mmCIF file with all atom_site columns, C-alpha atoms and ligand atoms in Angstrom:
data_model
loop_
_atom_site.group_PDB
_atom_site.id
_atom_site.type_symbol
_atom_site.label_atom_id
_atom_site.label_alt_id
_atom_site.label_comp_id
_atom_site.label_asym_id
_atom_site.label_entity_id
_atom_site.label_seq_id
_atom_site.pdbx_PDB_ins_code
_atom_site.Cartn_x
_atom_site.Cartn_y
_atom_site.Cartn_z
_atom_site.occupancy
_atom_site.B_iso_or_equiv
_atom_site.pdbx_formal_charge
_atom_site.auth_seq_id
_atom_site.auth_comp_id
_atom_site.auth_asym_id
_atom_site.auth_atom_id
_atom_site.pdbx_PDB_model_num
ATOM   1   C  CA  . UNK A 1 1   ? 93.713  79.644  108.191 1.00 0.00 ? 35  UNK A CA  1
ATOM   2   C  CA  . UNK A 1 2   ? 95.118  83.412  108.978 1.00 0.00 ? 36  UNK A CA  1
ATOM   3   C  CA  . UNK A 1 3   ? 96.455  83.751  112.092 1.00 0.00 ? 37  UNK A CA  1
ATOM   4   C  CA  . UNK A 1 4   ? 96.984  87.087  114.170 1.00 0.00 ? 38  UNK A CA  1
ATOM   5   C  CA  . UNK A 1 5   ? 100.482 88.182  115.364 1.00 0.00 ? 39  UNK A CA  1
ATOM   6   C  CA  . UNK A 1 6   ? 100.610 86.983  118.850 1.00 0.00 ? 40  UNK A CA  1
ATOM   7   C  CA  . UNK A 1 7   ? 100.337 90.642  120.783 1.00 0.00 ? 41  UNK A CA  1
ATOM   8   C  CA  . UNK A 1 8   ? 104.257 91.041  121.445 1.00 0.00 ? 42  UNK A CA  1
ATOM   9   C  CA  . UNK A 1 9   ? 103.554 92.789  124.543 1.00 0.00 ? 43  UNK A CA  1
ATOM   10  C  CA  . UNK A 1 10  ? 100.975 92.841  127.550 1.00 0.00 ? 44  UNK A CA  1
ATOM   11  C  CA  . UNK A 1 11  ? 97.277  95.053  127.263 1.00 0.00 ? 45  UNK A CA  1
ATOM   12  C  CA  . UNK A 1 12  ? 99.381  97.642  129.537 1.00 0.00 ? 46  UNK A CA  1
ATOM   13  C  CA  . UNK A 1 13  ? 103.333 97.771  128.186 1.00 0.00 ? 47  UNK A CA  1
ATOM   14  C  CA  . UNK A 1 14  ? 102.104 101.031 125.996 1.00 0.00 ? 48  UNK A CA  1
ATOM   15  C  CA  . UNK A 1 15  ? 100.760 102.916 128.624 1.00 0.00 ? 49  UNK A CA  1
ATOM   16  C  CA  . UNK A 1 16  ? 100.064 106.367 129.208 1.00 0.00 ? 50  UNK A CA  1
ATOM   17  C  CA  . UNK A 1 17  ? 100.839 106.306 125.351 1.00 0.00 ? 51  UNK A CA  1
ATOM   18  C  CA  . UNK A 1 18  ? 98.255  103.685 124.880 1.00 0.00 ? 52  UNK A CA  1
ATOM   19  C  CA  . UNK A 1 19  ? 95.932  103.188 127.443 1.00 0.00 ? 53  UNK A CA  1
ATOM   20  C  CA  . UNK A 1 20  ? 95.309  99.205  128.415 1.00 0.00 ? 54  UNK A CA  1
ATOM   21  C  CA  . UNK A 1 21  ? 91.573  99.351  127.372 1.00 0.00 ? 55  UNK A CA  1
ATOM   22  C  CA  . UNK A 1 22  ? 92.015  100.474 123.763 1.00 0.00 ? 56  UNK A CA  1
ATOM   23  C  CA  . UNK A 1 23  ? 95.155  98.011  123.472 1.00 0.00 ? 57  UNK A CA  1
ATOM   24  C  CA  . UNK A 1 24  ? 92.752  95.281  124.465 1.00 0.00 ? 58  UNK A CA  1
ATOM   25  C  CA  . UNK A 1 25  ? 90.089  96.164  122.610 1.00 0.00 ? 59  UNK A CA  1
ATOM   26  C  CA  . UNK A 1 26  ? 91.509  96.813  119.544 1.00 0.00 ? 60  UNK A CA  1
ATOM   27  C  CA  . UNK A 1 27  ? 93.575  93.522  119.902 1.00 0.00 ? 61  UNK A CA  1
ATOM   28  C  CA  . UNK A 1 28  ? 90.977  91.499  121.221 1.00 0.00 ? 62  UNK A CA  1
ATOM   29  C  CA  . UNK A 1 29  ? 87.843  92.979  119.373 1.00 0.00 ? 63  UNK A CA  1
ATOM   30  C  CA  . UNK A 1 30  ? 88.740  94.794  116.158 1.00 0.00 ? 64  UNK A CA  1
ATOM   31  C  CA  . UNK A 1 31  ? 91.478  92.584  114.957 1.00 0.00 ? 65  UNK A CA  1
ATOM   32  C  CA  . UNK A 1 32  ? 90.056  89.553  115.745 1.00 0.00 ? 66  UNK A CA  1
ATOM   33  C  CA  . UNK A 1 33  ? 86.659  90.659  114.122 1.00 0.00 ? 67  UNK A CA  1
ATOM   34  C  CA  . UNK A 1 34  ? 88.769  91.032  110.897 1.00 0.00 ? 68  UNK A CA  1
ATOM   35  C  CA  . UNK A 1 35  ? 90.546  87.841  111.150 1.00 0.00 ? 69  UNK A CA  1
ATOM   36  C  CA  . UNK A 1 36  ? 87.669  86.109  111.613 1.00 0.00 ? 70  UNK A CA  1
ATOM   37  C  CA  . UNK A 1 37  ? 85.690  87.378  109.242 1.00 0.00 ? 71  UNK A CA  1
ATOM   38  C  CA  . UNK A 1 38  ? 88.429  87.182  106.234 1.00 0.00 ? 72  UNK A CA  1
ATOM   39  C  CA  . UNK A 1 39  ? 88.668  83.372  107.326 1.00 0.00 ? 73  UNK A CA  1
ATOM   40  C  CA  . UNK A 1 40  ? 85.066  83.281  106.784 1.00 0.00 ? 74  UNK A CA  1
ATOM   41  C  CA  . UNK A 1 41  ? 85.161  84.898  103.504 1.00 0.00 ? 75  UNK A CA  1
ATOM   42  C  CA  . UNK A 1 42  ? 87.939  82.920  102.104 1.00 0.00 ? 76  UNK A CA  1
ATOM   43  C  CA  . UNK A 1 43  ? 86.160  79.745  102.615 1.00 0.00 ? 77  UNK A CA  1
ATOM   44  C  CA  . UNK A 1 44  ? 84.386  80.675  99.250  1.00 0.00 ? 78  UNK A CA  1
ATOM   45  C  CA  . UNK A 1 45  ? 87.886  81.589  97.612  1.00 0.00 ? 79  UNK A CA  1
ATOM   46  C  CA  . UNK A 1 46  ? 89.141  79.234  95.517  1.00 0.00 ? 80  UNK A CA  1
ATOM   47  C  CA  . UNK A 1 47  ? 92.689  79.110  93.964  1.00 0.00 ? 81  UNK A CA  1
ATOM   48  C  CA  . UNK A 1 48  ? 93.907  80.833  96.610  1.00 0.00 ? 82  UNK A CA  1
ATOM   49  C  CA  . UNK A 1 49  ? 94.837  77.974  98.820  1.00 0.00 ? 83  UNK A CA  1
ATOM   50  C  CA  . UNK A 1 50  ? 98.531  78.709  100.347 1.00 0.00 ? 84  UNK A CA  1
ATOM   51  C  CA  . UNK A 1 51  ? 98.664  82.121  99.340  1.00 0.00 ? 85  UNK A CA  1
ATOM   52  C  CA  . UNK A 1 52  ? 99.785  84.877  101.606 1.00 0.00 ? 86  UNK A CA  1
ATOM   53  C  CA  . UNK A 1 53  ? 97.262  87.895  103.142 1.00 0.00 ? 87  UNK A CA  1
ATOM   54  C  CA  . UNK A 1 54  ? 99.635  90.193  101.063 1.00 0.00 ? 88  UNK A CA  1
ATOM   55  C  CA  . UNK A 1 55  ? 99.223  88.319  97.847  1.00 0.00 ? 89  UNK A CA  1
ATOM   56  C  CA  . UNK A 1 56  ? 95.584  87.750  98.538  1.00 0.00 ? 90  UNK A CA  1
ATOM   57  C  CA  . UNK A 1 57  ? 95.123  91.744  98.989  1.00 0.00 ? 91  UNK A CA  1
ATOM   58  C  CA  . UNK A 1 58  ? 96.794  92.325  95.856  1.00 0.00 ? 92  UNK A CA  1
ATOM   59  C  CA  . UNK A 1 59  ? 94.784  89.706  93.369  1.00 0.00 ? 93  UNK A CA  1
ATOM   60  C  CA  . UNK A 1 60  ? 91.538  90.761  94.454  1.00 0.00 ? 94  UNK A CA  1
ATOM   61  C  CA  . UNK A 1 61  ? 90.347  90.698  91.175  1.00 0.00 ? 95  UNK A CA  1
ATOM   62  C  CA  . UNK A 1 62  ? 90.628  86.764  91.147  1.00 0.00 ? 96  UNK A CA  1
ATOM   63  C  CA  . UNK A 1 63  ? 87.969  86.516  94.050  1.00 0.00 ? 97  UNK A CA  1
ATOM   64  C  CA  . UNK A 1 64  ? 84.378  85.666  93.188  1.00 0.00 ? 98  UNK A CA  1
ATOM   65  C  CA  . UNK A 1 65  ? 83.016  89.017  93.205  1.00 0.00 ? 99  UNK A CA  1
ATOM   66  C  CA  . UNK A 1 66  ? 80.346  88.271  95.985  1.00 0.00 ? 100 UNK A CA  1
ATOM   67  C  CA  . UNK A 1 67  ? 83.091  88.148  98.569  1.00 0.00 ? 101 UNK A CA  1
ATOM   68  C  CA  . UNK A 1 68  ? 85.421  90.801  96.987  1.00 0.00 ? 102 UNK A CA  1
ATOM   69  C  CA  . UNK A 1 69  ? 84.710  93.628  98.709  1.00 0.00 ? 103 UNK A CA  1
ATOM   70  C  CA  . UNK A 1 70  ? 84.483  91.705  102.608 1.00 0.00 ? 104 UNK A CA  1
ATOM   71  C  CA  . UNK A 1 71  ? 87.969  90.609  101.801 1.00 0.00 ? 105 UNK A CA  1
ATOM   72  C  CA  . UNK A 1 72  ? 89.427  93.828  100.972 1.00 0.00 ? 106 UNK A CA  1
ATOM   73  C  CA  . UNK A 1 73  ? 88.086  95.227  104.370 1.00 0.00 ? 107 UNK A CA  1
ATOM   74  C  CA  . UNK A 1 74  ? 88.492  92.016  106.551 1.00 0.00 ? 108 UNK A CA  1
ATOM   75  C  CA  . UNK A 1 75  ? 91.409  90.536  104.752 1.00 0.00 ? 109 UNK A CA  1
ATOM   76  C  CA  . UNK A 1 76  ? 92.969  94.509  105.196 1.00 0.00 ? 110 UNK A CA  1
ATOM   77  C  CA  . UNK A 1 77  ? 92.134  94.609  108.586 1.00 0.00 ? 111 UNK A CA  1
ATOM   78  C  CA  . UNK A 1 78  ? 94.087  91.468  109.482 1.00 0.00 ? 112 UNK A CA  1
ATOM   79  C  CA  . UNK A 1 79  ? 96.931  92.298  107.426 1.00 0.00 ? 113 UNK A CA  1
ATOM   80  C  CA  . UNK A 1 80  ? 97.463  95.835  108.760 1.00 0.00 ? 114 UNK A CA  1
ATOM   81  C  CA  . UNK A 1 81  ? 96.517  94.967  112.329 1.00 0.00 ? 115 UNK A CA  1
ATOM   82  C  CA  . UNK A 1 82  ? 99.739  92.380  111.892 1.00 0.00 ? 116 UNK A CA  1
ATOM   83  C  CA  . UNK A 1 83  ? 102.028 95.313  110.488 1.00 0.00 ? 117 UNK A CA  1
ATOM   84  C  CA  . UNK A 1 84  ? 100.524 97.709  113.699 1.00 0.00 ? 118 UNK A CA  1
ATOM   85  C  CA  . UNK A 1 85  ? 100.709 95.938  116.782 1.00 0.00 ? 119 UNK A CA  1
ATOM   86  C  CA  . UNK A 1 86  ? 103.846 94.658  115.313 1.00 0.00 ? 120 UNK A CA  1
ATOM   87  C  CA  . UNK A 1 87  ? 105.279 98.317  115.097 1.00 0.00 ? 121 UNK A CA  1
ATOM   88  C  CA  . UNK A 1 88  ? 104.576 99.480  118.249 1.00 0.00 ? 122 UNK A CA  1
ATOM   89  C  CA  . UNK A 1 89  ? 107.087 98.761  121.590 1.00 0.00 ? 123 UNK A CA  1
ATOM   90  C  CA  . UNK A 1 90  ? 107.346 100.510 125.243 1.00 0.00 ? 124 UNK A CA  1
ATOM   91  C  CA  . UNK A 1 91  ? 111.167 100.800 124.120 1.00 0.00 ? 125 UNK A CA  1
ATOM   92  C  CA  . UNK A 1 92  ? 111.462 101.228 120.278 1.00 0.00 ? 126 UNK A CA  1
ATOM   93  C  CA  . UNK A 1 93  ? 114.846 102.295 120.477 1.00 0.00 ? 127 UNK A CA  1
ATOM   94  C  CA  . UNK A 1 94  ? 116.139 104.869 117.459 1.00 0.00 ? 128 UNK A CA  1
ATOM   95  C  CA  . UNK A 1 95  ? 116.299 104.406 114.275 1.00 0.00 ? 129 UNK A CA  1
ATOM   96  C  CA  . UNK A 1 96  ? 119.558 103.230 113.413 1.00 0.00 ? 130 UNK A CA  1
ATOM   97  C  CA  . UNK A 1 97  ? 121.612 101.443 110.249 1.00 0.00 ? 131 UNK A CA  1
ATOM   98  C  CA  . UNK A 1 98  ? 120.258 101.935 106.794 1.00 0.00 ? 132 UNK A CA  1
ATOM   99  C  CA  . UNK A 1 99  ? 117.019 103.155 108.196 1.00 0.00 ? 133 UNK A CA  1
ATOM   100 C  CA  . UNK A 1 100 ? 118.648 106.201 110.058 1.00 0.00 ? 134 UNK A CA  1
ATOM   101 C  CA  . UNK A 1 101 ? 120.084 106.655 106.782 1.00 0.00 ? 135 UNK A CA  1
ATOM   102 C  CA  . UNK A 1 102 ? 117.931 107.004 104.666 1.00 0.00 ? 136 UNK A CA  1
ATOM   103 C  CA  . UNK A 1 103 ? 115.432 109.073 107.055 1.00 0.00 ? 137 UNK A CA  1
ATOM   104 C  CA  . UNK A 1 104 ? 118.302 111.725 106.934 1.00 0.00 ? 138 UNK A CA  1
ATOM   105 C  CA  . UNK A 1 105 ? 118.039 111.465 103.388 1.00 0.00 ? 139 UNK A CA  1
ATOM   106 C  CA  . UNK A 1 106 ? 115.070 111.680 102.357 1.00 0.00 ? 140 UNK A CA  1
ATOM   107 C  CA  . UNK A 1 107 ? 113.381 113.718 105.315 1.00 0.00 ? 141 UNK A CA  1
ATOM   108 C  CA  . UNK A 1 108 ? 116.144 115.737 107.279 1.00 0.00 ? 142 UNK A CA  1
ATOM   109 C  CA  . UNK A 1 109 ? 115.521 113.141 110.028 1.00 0.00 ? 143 UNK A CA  1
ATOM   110 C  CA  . UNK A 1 110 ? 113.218 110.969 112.008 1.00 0.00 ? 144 UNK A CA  1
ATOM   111 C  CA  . UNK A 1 111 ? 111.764 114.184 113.450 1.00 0.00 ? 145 UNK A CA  1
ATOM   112 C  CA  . UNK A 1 112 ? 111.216 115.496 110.462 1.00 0.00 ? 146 UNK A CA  1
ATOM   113 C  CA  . UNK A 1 113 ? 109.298 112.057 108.745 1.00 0.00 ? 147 UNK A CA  1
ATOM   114 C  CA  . UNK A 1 114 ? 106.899 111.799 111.726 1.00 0.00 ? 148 UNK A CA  1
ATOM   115 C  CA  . UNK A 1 115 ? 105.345 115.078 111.128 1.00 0.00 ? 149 UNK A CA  1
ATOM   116 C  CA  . UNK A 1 116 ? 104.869 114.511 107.855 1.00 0.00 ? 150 UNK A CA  1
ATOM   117 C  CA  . UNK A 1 117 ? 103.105 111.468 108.820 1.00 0.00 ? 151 UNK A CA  1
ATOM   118 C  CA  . UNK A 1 118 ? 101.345 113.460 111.393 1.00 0.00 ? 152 UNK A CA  1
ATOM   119 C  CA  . UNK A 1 119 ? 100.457 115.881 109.480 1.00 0.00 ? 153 UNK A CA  1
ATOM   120 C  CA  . UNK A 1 120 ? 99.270  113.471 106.555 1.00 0.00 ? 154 UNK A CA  1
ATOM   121 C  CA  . UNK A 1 121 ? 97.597  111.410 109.130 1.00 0.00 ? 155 UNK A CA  1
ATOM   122 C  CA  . UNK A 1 122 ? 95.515  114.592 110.920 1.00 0.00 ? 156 UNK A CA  1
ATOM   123 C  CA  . UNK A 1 123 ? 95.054  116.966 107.601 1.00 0.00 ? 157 UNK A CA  1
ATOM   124 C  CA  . UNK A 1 124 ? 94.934  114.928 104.698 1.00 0.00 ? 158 UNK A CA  1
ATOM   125 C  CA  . UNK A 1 125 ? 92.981  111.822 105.540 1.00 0.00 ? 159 UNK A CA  1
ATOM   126 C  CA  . UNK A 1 126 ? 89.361  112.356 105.978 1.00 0.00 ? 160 UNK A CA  1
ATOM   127 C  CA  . UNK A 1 127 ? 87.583  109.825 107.946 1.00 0.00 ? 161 UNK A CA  1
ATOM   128 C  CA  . UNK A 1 128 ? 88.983  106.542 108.890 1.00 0.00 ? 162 UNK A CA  1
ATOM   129 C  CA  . UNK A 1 129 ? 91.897  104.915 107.076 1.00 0.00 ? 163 UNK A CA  1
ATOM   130 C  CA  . UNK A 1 130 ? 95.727  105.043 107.475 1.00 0.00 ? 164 UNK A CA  1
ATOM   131 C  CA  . UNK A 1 131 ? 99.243  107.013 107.022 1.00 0.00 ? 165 UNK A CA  1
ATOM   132 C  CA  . UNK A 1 132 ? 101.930 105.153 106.210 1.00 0.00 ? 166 UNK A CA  1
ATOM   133 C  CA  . UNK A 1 133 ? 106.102 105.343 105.790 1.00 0.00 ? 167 UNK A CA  1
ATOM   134 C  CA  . UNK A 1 134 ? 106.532 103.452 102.605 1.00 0.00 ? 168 UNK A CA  1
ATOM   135 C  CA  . UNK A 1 135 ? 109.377 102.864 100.549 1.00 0.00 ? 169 UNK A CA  1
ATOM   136 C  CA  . UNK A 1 136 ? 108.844 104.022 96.890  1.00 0.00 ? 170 UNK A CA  1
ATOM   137 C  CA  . UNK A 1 137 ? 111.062 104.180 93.887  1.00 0.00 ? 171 UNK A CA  1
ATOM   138 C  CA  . UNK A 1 138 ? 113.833 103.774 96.296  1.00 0.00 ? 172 UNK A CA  1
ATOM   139 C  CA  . UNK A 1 139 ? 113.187 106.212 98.510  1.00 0.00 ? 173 UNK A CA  1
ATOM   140 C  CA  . UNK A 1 140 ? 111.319 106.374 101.929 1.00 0.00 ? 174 UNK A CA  1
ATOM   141 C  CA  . UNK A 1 141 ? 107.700 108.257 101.285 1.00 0.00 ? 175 UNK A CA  1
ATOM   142 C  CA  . UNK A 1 142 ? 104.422 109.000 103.263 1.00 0.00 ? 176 UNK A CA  1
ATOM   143 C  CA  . UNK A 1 143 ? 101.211 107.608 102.014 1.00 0.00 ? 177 UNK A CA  1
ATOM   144 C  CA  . UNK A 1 144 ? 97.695  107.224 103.153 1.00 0.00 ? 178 UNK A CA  1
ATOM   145 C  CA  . UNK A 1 145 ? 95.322  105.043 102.331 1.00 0.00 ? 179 UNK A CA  1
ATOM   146 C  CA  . UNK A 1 146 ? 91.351  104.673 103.342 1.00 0.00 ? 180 UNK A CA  1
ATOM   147 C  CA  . UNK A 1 147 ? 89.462  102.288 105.116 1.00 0.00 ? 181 UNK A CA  1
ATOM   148 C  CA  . UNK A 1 148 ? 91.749  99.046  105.186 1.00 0.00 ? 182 UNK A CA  1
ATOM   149 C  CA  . UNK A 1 149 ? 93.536  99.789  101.894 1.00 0.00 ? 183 UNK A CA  1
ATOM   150 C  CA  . UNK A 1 150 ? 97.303  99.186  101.871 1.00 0.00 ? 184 UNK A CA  1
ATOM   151 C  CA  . UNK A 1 151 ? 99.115  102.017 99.835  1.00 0.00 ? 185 UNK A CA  1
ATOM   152 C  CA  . UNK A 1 152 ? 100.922 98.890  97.463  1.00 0.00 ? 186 UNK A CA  1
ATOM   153 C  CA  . UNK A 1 153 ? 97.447  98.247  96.169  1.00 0.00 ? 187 UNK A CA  1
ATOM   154 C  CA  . UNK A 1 154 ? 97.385  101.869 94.772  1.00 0.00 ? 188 UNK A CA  1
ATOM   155 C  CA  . UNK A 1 155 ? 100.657 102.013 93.518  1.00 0.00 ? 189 UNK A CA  1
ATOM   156 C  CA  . UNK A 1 156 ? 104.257 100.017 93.489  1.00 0.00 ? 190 UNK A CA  1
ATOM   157 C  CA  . UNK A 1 157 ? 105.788 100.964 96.955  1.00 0.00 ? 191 UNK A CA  1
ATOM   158 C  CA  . UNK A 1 158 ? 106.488 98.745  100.154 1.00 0.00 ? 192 UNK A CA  1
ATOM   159 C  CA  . UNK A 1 159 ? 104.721 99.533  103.754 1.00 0.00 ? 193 UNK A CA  1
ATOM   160 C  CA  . UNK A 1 160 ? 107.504 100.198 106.552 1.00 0.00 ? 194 UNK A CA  1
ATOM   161 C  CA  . UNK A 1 161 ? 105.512 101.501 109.528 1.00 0.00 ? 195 UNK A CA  1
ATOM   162 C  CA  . UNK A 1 162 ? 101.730 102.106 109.700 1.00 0.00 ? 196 UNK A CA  1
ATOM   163 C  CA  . UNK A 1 163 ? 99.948  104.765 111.688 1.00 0.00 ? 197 UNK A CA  1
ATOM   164 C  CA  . UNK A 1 164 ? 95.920  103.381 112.417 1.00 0.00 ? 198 UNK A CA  1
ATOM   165 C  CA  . UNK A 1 165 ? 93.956  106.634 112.630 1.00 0.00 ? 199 UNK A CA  1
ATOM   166 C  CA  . UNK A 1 166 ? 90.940  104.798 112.888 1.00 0.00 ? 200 UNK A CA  1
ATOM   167 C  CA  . UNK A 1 167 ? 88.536  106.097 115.967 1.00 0.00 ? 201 UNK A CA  1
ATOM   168 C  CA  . UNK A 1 168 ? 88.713  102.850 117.745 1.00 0.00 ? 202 UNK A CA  1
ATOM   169 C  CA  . UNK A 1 169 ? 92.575  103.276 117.967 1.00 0.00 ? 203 UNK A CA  1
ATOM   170 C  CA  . UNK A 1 170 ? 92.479  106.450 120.034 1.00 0.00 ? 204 UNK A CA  1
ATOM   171 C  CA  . UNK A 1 171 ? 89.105  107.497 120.877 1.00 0.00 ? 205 UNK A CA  1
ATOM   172 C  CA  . UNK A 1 172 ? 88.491  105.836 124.498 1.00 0.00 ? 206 UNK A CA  1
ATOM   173 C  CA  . UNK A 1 173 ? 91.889  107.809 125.808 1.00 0.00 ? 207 UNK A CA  1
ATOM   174 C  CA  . UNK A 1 174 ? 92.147  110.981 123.350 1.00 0.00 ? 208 UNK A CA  1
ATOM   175 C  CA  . UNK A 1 175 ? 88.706  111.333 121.746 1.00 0.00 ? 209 UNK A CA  1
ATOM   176 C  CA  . UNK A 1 176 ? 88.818  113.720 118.863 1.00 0.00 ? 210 UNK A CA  1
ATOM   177 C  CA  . UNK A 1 177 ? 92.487  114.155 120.008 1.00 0.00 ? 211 UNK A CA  1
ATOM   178 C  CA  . UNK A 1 178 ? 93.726  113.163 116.883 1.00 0.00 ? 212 UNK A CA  1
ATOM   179 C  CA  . UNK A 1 179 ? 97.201  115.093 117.777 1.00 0.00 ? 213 UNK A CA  1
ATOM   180 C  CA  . UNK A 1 180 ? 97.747  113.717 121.104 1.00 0.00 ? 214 UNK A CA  1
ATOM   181 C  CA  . UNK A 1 181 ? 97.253  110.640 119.554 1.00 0.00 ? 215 UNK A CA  1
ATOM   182 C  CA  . UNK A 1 182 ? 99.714  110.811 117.238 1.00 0.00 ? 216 UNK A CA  1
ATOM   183 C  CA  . UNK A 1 183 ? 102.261 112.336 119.060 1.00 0.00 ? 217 UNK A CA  1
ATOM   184 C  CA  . UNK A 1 184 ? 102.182 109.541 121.698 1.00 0.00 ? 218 UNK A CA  1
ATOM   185 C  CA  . UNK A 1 185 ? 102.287 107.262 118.712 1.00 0.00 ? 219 UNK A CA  1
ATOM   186 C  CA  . UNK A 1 186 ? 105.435 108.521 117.827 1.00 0.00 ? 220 UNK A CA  1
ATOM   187 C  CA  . UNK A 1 187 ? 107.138 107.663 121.406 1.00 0.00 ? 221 UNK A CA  1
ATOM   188 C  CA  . UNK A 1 188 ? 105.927 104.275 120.711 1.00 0.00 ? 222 UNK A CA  1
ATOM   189 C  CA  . UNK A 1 189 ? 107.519 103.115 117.644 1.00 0.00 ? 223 UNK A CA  1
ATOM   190 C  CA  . UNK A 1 190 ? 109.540 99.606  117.150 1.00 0.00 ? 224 UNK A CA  1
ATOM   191 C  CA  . UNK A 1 191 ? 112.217 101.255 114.826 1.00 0.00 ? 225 UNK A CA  1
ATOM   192 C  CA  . UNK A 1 192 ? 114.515 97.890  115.095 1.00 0.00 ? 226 UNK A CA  1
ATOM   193 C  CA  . UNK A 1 193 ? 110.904 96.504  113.463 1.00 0.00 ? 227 UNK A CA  1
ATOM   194 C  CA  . UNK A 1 194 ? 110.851 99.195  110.959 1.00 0.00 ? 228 UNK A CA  1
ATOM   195 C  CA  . UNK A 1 195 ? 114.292 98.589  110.134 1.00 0.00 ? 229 UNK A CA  1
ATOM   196 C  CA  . UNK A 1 196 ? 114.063 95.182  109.286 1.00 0.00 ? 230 UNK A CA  1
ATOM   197 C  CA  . UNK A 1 197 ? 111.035 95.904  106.947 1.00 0.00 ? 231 UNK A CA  1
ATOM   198 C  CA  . UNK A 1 198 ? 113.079 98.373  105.414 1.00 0.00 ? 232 UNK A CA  1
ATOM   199 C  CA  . UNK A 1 199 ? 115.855 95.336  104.968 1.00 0.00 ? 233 UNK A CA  1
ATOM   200 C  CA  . UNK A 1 200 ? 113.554 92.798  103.425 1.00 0.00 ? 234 UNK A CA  1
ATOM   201 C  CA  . UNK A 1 201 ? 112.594 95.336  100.942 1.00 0.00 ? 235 UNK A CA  1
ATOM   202 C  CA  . UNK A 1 202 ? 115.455 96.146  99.456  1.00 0.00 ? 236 UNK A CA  1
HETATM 203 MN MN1 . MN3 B 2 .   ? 92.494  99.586  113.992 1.00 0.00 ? 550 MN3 B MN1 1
#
């Protein structure tokens, strides 16, 4: 049985970022949708008892092929839901550590990284999907992926902070403010979360 992340905050803490009613509904709705429907699905998975979302994402191929598909969707929309609400605190902090680090490196700064992840996010994705900080071939890197995809089922790299740019994460406060959205997402970040990711995957 997969389990959501228990929201680490209240319907409201994000606000004006984040208005309650999309925090709610995209907790209480959306996500659970997914994480019902993956359960569902991998009822008629076998061989995959005690494996992980992650590892189930990335052996797809081993599903019957009937269910394939639902899993890849549901079993993404879980997953990533996890990494999002996860990433996101009324006070983040700044990056700090190896993190800070390495966004200096690789970016010229924090600053810097989010509008590349903006900009991937609002001009490069078309339609709904993701844009991601990932850390590939040793270095920090922006992705996107569509739909539920994770970036790691593309290619070798590890997810460090997702950015949902899915309608139903925006579109009840900022409608086709795809900007505004992102900007306030970036006032919003859990960079000790991040950080930790970044930890694990080294
Ligand atoms: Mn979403």
């Amino acid at each position: 049985m997969f389990e959501r992340i228990k929201l680490p905050y209240s319907y409201d803490a994000l606000e004006p970022h984040i208005d309650k009613l999309t925090v709610e509904t995209h907790y209480e709705k959306h996500h659970k949708t997914y994480t019902e429907k993956f359960n569902d699905l991998m009822k008629k998975a076998s061989g995959m008892d005690g494996k992980s979302a992650y590892e189930v994402l990335h052996s797809l191929d081993k599903l019957p092929e009937e269910i394939r598909t639902g899993v890849r969707n549901n079993g993404g929309g879980f997953y990533n839901h996890n990494l999002y609400f996860e990433s996101l605190s009324p006070d983040g902090g700044k990056p700090s550590g190896k993190l800070a680090e390495m966004l200096d490196n690789d970016f010229g700064g924090a600053e810097k990284m989010l509008e590349k992840l903006n900009d991937a996010a609002t001009t490069k994705l078309f339609g709904s999907g993701w844009s991601w900080l990932v850390l590939k071939d040793g270095k920090l890197d922006i992705a996107i992926s569509p739909n539920q995809d994770l970036p790691s089922q593309k290619e070798k790299c590890v997810e460090l902070l997702p950015l949902d740019m899915w309608e139903h994460a925006y579109y009840l406060k900022y409608k086709n403010g795809k900007k505004s959205y992102v900007e306030a997402f970036n006032k919003i970040i859990n960079w000790k979360v991040v950080g930790e990711r970044l930890e694990k995957a080294k």
